[in-house]
Amino acid sequence: MHEFSVAQDVVDIVRESASGKRVRKISLRIGAVSGIHEEALLFALEHVLKESDMTSVTVETEKEPVSFQCDCGRLYAPEGLDSPCPQCGGFQRRVVAGGDLTVESIEVLE
Amino acid sequence: MKREIKVQRSARESNDVLARRNRDRFKESGLLVLNMISAPGSGKTSLLEAMARRMGRNLGVITGDVQTELDARRIRKAGARARQIETGGACHLTAGMVRDALDGLDLKGMEVLVIENIGNLVCPSSYDLGEDIKVAMLSVAEGDEKPVKYPDLFIRAGAVILSKVDLLPHVDFDLARAETDCRKLNSAVQIFRTSCRMDEGLDAWMVYLRELRSEKLGR
């Protein structure tokens, strides 16, 4: 399952960022077109964290909406993925936000 | 005492580093690289065989499948160079798997490399392999609602291939609807209608690839 390898990547980043300190909380931002299923990711994280000897860690998630950059220059958050650019009515755009899964911050005990 | 540490790192950064390295290597070799994504059974391997018959060893293929060398063998038999990645249970290829597969492939004289991703419309679309464009393939036997149902792929695809069009008289597939939906997700997309059985649409596809490669090499 896809989310297990993603969970492993998240835990690697967390471990590196914590530099040996005890991790209490992980805050993640999940993009709306990141291809990540939140429930599956949380399930996978629970196991990967346990295997990495990180217990009693709270995982907090926040959704990141999609942002498009239109060819006309306009940056916009579409109502739906098939909504046109509000400025020029076009559909020529690329995803500038919402395509990623980000480890925003962690909380450690000192 | 509790302390918050700002991290702000992408979970895909390790993949993206390797993808950038692949991209540099492809550029050095003068290769046009396609990341081909579709559901199982859409006809990817048949298209690759047809391409192999036209391009011979100028075509290279990295094909990802859960098990077996079947696809790579089919493609080699048609004349191209091919390397199979056996992915075990993985549902998408990563830049690292592609890097490893490159070691078993002679890139000299190769013009186009197609990375045939694992048959799945979801996660392959969010992993950069170092390709120039993603190609989404959809057979008319699958139904015309795929672009709307799997927008993550179709907003990122540079080209869409509607395959098996010889089946159109027998299936309820609205070509115009599928194409309009694709363009609504990304109006820059290039759409091709193909049938490998009837040898339809393949010439236009080959011309497009030649143009893309010339553009990349700045010729």
Short mmCIF file of C-alpha atoms in Angstrom, two decimals:
data_model
loop_
_atom_site.label_atom_id
_atom_site.label_comp_id
_atom_site.label_asym_id
_atom_site.label_seq_id
_atom_site.Cartn_x
_atom_site.Cartn_y
_atom_site.Cartn_z
CA MET A 1 0.00 0.00 0.00
CA HIS A 2 1.18 3.40 -1.08
CA GLU A 3 0.67 5.15 2.24
CA PHE A 4 3.16 2.89 4.03
CA SER A 5 6.09 4.11 1.97
CA VAL A 6 4.88 7.68 2.41
CA ALA A 7 4.63 7.13 6.19
CA GLN A 8 8.21 5.86 6.20
CA ASP A 9 9.36 9.05 4.42
CA VAL A 10 7.47 11.17 6.97
CA VAL A 11 9.03 9.33 9.91
CA ASP A 12 12.52 9.69 8.39
CA ILE A 13 12.05 13.46 8.15
CA VAL A 14 10.64 13.62 11.70
CA ARG A 15 13.52 11.64 13.14
CA GLU A 16 16.07 13.83 11.41
CA SER A 17 14.37 17.03 12.54
CA ALA A 18 14.06 15.86 16.16
CA SER A 19 17.81 15.13 16.41
CA GLY A 20 17.38 12.59 19.18
CA LYS A 21 14.75 14.43 21.22
CA ARG A 22 11.48 12.78 22.14
CA VAL A 23 8.73 13.60 19.66
CA ARG A 24 5.28 14.43 21.06
CA LYS A 25 3.42 15.73 18.07
CA ILE A 26 3.68 15.78 14.27
CA SER A 27 1.80 18.34 12.21
CA LEU A 28 1.17 17.42 8.57
CA ARG A 29 -0.35 19.31 5.69
CA ILE A 30 -2.09 17.13 3.13
CA GLY A 31 -2.67 18.59 -0.33
CA ALA A 32 -6.05 18.02 -1.92
CA VAL A 33 -4.45 16.52 -5.06
CA SER A 34 -1.52 14.85 -3.31
CA GLY A 35 -2.90 11.37 -3.89
CA ILE A 36 -2.77 10.75 -0.14
CA HIS A 37 -5.68 9.13 1.60
CA GLU A 38 -5.65 10.64 5.09
CA GLU A 39 -7.15 7.71 6.95
CA ALA A 40 -4.78 5.24 5.27
CA LEU A 41 -1.81 7.49 6.02
CA LEU A 42 -2.72 7.78 9.72
CA PHE A 43 -3.13 4.02 9.93
CA ALA A 44 0.27 3.49 8.31
CA LEU A 45 1.94 6.13 10.48
CA GLU A 46 0.71 4.45 13.64
CA HIS A 47 2.58 1.30 12.65
CA VAL A 48 5.70 2.92 11.29
CA LEU A 49 6.01 5.14 14.38
CA LYS A 50 5.69 2.13 16.66
CA GLU A 51 8.33 0.24 14.69
CA SER A 52 10.62 3.25 14.96
CA ASP A 53 10.22 3.28 18.76
CA MET A 54 8.25 6.51 18.72
CA THR A 55 5.26 6.02 20.97
CA SER A 56 2.58 8.39 22.31
CA VAL A 57 2.94 10.67 19.32
CA THR A 58 -0.07 12.73 18.28
CA VAL A 59 -0.49 13.30 14.57
CA GLU A 60 -2.28 16.45 13.53
CA THR A 61 -3.41 17.03 9.96
CA GLU A 62 -4.49 20.05 8.04
CA LYS A 63 -5.87 20.02 4.49
CA GLU A 64 -4.19 22.17 1.86
CA PRO A 65 -6.54 23.32 -0.89
CA VAL A 66 -5.50 23.38 -4.54
CA SER A 67 -4.06 26.53 -6.08
CA PHE A 68 -3.59 26.96 -9.78
CA GLN A 69 -1.39 29.37 -11.64
CA CYS A 70 -3.10 30.25 -14.91
CA ASP A 71 -1.15 30.98 -18.08
CA CYS A 72 -2.59 34.50 -17.95
CA GLY A 73 -0.73 35.02 -14.68
CA ARG A 74 -3.66 34.78 -12.30
CA LEU A 75 -3.17 32.70 -9.16
CA TYR A 76 -6.43 31.21 -7.96
CA ALA A 77 -8.08 28.62 -5.77
CA PRO A 78 -10.61 26.85 -8.01
CA GLU A 79 -14.06 25.97 -6.76
CA GLY A 80 -13.73 22.57 -8.39
CA LEU A 81 -10.86 21.03 -10.33
CA ASP A 82 -12.75 21.71 -13.56
CA SER A 83 -13.50 25.37 -12.80
CA PRO A 84 -11.93 27.82 -15.24
CA CYS A 85 -9.68 30.75 -14.41
CA PRO A 86 -11.85 33.57 -13.00
CA GLN A 87 -9.84 36.13 -14.97
CA CYS A 88 -9.55 34.76 -18.49
CA GLY A 89 -11.90 31.76 -18.43
CA GLY A 90 -9.08 29.47 -19.57
CA PHE A 91 -8.00 26.03 -18.43
CA GLN A 92 -4.30 26.29 -19.10
CA ARG A 93 -2.79 26.14 -15.66
CA ARG A 94 -0.51 24.23 -13.39
CA VAL A 95 -0.82 23.09 -9.79
CA VAL A 96 1.17 25.39 -7.49
CA ALA A 97 -0.24 24.19 -4.16
CA GLY A 98 -2.16 21.20 -2.93
CA GLY A 99 -0.09 18.56 -4.68
CA ASP A 100 2.16 17.69 -1.81
CA LEU A 101 2.34 16.20 1.65
CA THR A 102 4.35 18.42 3.98
CA VAL A 103 5.74 17.83 7.45
CA GLU A 104 4.95 21.29 8.81
CA SER A 105 6.34 21.07 12.31
CA ILE A 106 6.98 18.73 15.21
CA GLU A 107 6.76 19.17 18.94
CA VAL A 108 9.56 17.70 21.03
CA LEU A 109 10.26 17.33 24.73
CA GLU A 110 13.42 18.91 26.06
CA MET B 1 9.58 21.32 28.40
CA LYS B 2 7.74 21.26 25.08
CA ARG B 3 9.21 22.98 22.08
CA GLU B 4 7.94 23.31 18.54
CA ILE B 5 10.35 22.81 15.65
CA LYS B 6 9.42 24.15 12.22
CA VAL B 7 10.13 21.51 9.61
CA GLN B 8 8.28 22.41 6.39
CA ARG B 9 9.70 19.58 4.34
CA SER B 10 7.93 17.62 1.66
CA ALA B 11 7.48 13.91 2.25
CA ARG B 12 8.46 13.45 -1.37
CA GLU B 13 11.74 15.36 -1.19
CA SER B 14 13.93 12.26 -1.23
CA ASN B 15 12.14 11.14 -4.40
CA ASP B 16 12.39 14.59 -5.92
CA VAL B 17 16.17 14.75 -5.41
CA LEU B 18 16.57 11.47 -7.32
CA ALA B 19 14.08 12.63 -9.97
CA ARG B 20 16.20 15.74 -10.60
CA ARG B 21 19.28 13.54 -11.02
CA ASN B 22 17.44 11.31 -13.48
CA ARG B 23 16.29 14.40 -15.39
CA ASP B 24 19.89 15.68 -15.69
CA ARG B 25 21.04 12.30 -16.90
CA PHE B 26 18.24 12.13 -19.50
CA LYS B 27 19.13 15.58 -20.75
CA GLU B 28 22.79 14.68 -21.11
CA SER B 29 21.81 11.63 -23.13
CA GLY B 30 19.50 13.66 -25.38
CA LEU B 31 16.55 11.50 -24.39
CA LEU B 32 12.89 12.41 -24.47
CA VAL B 33 11.30 10.67 -21.50
CA LEU B 34 7.64 9.81 -21.04
CA ASN B 35 6.01 8.61 -17.84
CA MET B 36 3.09 6.55 -19.08
CA ILE B 37 0.25 6.08 -16.65
CA SER B 38 -2.97 4.12 -17.10
CA ALA B 39 -5.21 1.47 -15.66
CA PRO B 40 -4.25 -2.17 -16.26
CA GLY B 41 -5.41 -3.39 -19.66
CA SER B 42 -5.60 -0.02 -21.40
CA GLY B 43 -3.15 -1.19 -24.03
CA LYS B 44 0.17 0.34 -22.92
CA THR B 45 2.25 -2.64 -23.95
CA SER B 46 0.54 -2.91 -27.34
CA LEU B 47 1.30 0.75 -28.01
CA LEU B 48 4.91 0.23 -26.97
CA GLU B 49 5.19 -2.75 -29.31
CA ALA B 50 3.84 -0.63 -32.16
CA MET B 51 6.35 2.10 -31.29
CA ALA B 52 9.15 -0.47 -31.10
CA ARG B 53 8.32 -1.74 -34.59
CA ARG B 54 8.71 1.82 -35.89
CA MET B 55 11.70 2.97 -33.84
CA GLY B 56 13.67 -0.20 -33.18
CA ARG B 57 16.56 0.31 -30.79
CA ASN B 58 16.06 4.08 -30.74
CA LEU B 59 13.27 3.32 -28.30
CA GLY B 60 13.92 2.27 -24.74
CA VAL B 61 11.32 1.06 -22.30
CA ILE B 62 11.37 0.63 -18.56
CA THR B 63 8.34 -1.31 -17.56
CA GLY B 64 7.02 -1.72 -14.05
CA ASP B 65 4.92 -4.68 -13.12
CA VAL B 66 4.24 -6.49 -9.93
CA GLN B 67 5.74 -9.67 -11.30
CA THR B 68 7.05 -11.34 -14.47
CA GLU B 69 9.28 -10.29 -17.36
CA LEU B 70 6.42 -10.73 -19.85
CA ASP B 71 6.06 -7.11 -20.95
CA ALA B 72 9.78 -6.48 -21.39
CA ARG B 73 10.07 -9.63 -23.47
CA ARG B 74 7.19 -8.56 -25.71
CA ILE B 75 8.76 -5.16 -26.28
CA ARG B 76 12.25 -6.54 -26.94
CA LYS B 77 10.79 -8.97 -29.44
CA ALA B 78 9.29 -6.00 -31.29
CA GLY B 79 12.77 -4.47 -31.58
CA ALA B 80 13.25 -1.97 -28.73
CA ARG B 81 15.48 -2.08 -25.69
CA ALA B 82 13.54 -2.92 -22.56
CA ARG B 83 14.13 -3.43 -18.91
CA GLN B 84 11.61 -4.76 -16.43
CA ILE B 85 11.29 -3.51 -12.87
CA GLU B 86 9.63 -6.11 -10.70
CA THR B 87 7.98 -3.99 -8.07
CA GLY B 88 6.66 -6.64 -5.71
CA GLY B 89 3.59 -5.06 -4.21
CA ALA B 90 4.37 -1.39 -4.88
CA CYS B 91 1.62 0.60 -6.54
CA HIS B 92 3.78 3.25 -8.21
CA LEU B 93 7.31 3.62 -9.53
CA THR B 94 9.71 5.93 -7.74
CA ALA B 95 12.66 7.90 -9.09
CA GLY B 96 15.01 5.53 -7.26
CA MET B 97 13.57 2.45 -8.99
CA VAL B 98 14.00 4.16 -12.35
CA ARG B 99 17.60 5.08 -11.52
CA ASP B 100 18.36 1.45 -10.68
CA ALA B 101 16.71 0.22 -13.87
CA LEU B 102 18.80 2.67 -15.94
CA ASP B 103 21.92 0.80 -14.90
CA GLY B 104 20.76 -2.20 -16.90
CA LEU B 105 19.92 -0.22 -20.01
CA ASP B 106 22.34 1.03 -22.66
CA LEU B 107 21.25 4.61 -23.38
CA LYS B 108 23.65 5.17 -26.27
CA GLY B 109 21.79 6.10 -29.43
CA MET B 110 18.44 5.96 -27.69
CA GLU B 111 16.05 8.79 -28.56
CA VAL B 112 12.92 8.12 -26.59
CA LEU B 113 12.58 6.37 -23.25
CA VAL B 114 9.14 5.36 -22.08
CA ILE B 115 8.69 4.54 -18.43
CA GLU B 116 5.64 2.33 -18.29
CA ASN B 117 4.30 2.92 -14.81
CA ILE B 118 2.31 0.42 -12.79
CA GLY B 119 -1.32 0.07 -13.86
CA ASN B 120 -2.98 2.49 -11.49
CA LEU B 121 -4.46 5.96 -11.99
CA VAL B 122 -3.89 7.29 -8.48
CA CYS B 123 -0.44 7.37 -6.88
CA PRO B 124 1.80 7.16 -9.97
CA SER B 125 0.57 10.64 -10.88
CA SER B 126 2.16 12.27 -7.83
CA TYR B 127 5.69 10.83 -8.17
CA ASP B 128 8.16 12.66 -10.37
CA LEU B 129 10.50 10.21 -12.11
CA GLY B 130 12.47 12.83 -14.02
CA GLU B 131 10.27 12.60 -17.11
CA ASP B 132 9.54 15.34 -19.64
CA ILE B 133 5.82 14.67 -19.70
CA LYS B 134 3.27 12.38 -18.16
CA VAL B 135 1.12 10.52 -20.65
CA ALA B 136 -2.27 9.30 -19.51
CA MET B 137 -3.71 6.41 -21.44
CA LEU B 138 -7.38 5.57 -21.41
CA SER B 139 -9.02 2.87 -23.51
CA VAL B 140 -12.52 3.46 -24.79
CA ALA B 141 -13.58 0.20 -23.16
CA GLU B 142 -13.04 1.77 -19.73
CA GLY B 143 -15.69 4.47 -19.86
CA ASP B 144 -15.58 8.17 -20.62
CA GLU B 145 -15.81 9.36 -17.01
CA LYS B 146 -12.22 8.52 -16.13
CA PRO B 147 -10.84 12.07 -16.52
CA VAL B 148 -13.44 13.44 -14.12
CA LYS B 149 -13.00 10.57 -11.69
CA TYR B 150 -9.20 10.78 -11.62
CA PRO B 151 -8.43 14.48 -12.00
CA ASP B 152 -5.07 14.23 -10.17
CA LEU B 153 -3.64 12.46 -13.18
CA PHE B 154 -5.40 14.39 -15.91
CA ILE B 155 -4.46 17.84 -14.60
CA ARG B 156 -0.79 16.80 -14.79
CA ALA B 157 -0.79 14.90 -18.09
CA GLY B 158 0.88 16.59 -21.06
CA ALA B 159 -0.71 14.11 -23.44
CA VAL B 160 -3.70 11.80 -23.32
CA ILE B 161 -4.02 8.73 -25.50
CA LEU B 162 -7.53 7.42 -26.09
CA SER B 163 -6.79 3.85 -27.11
CA LYS B 164 -8.68 0.98 -28.72
CA VAL B 165 -10.85 3.35 -30.75
CA ASP B 166 -11.69 0.43 -33.07
CA LEU B 167 -14.02 -0.70 -30.26
CA LEU B 168 -16.08 2.52 -30.36
CA PRO B 169 -19.01 0.96 -32.29
CA HIS B 170 -19.39 -1.61 -29.52
CA VAL B 171 -19.08 0.52 -26.38
CA ASP B 172 -20.86 3.55 -24.93
CA PHE B 173 -17.89 5.86 -24.92
CA ASP B 174 -18.52 9.49 -25.73
CA LEU B 175 -15.24 10.65 -27.31
CA ALA B 176 -16.29 14.30 -27.40
CA ARG B 177 -17.19 14.23 -23.71
CA ALA B 178 -13.92 12.58 -22.68
CA GLU B 179 -11.92 15.11 -24.71
CA THR B 180 -13.86 18.09 -23.37
CA ASP B 181 -13.36 16.84 -19.81
CA CYS B 182 -9.62 16.40 -20.40
CA ARG B 183 -9.33 19.93 -21.78
CA LYS B 184 -11.32 21.32 -18.84
CA LEU B 185 -8.71 19.88 -16.51
CA ASN B 186 -5.83 21.11 -18.65
CA SER B 187 -6.41 22.90 -21.93
CA ALA B 188 -2.79 22.51 -23.06
CA VAL B 189 -3.16 18.73 -23.24
CA GLN B 190 -2.49 16.96 -26.54
CA ILE B 191 -5.05 14.25 -27.25
CA PHE B 192 -4.46 11.26 -29.54
CA ARG B 193 -6.95 8.64 -30.68
CA THR B 194 -5.27 5.35 -31.39
CA SER B 195 -5.97 1.78 -32.33
CA CYS B 196 -3.01 -0.57 -32.41
CA ARG B 197 -5.11 -3.30 -34.03
CA MET B 198 -6.12 -1.07 -36.95
CA ASP B 199 -2.84 0.90 -36.98
CA GLU B 200 -4.74 4.14 -36.43
CA GLY B 201 -3.41 7.37 -34.97
CA LEU B 202 0.08 6.02 -34.43
CA ASP B 203 1.74 8.18 -37.07
CA ALA B 204 0.42 11.37 -35.45
CA TRP B 205 1.71 10.15 -32.09
CA MET B 206 5.16 9.46 -33.53
CA VAL B 207 5.29 12.91 -35.16
CA TYR B 208 4.36 14.50 -31.84
CA LEU B 209 7.18 12.67 -30.05
CA ARG B 210 9.71 13.73 -32.68
CA GLU B 211 8.61 17.36 -32.30
CA LEU B 212 8.78 17.18 -28.51
CA ARG B 213 12.28 15.78 -28.67
CA SER B 214 13.47 18.43 -31.13
CA GLU B 215 12.02 21.07 -28.83
CA LYS B 216 13.87 19.59 -25.87
CA LEU B 217 17.16 19.43 -27.73
CA GLY B 218 16.61 22.96 -29.03
CA ARG B 219 16.71 21.97 -32.68
#
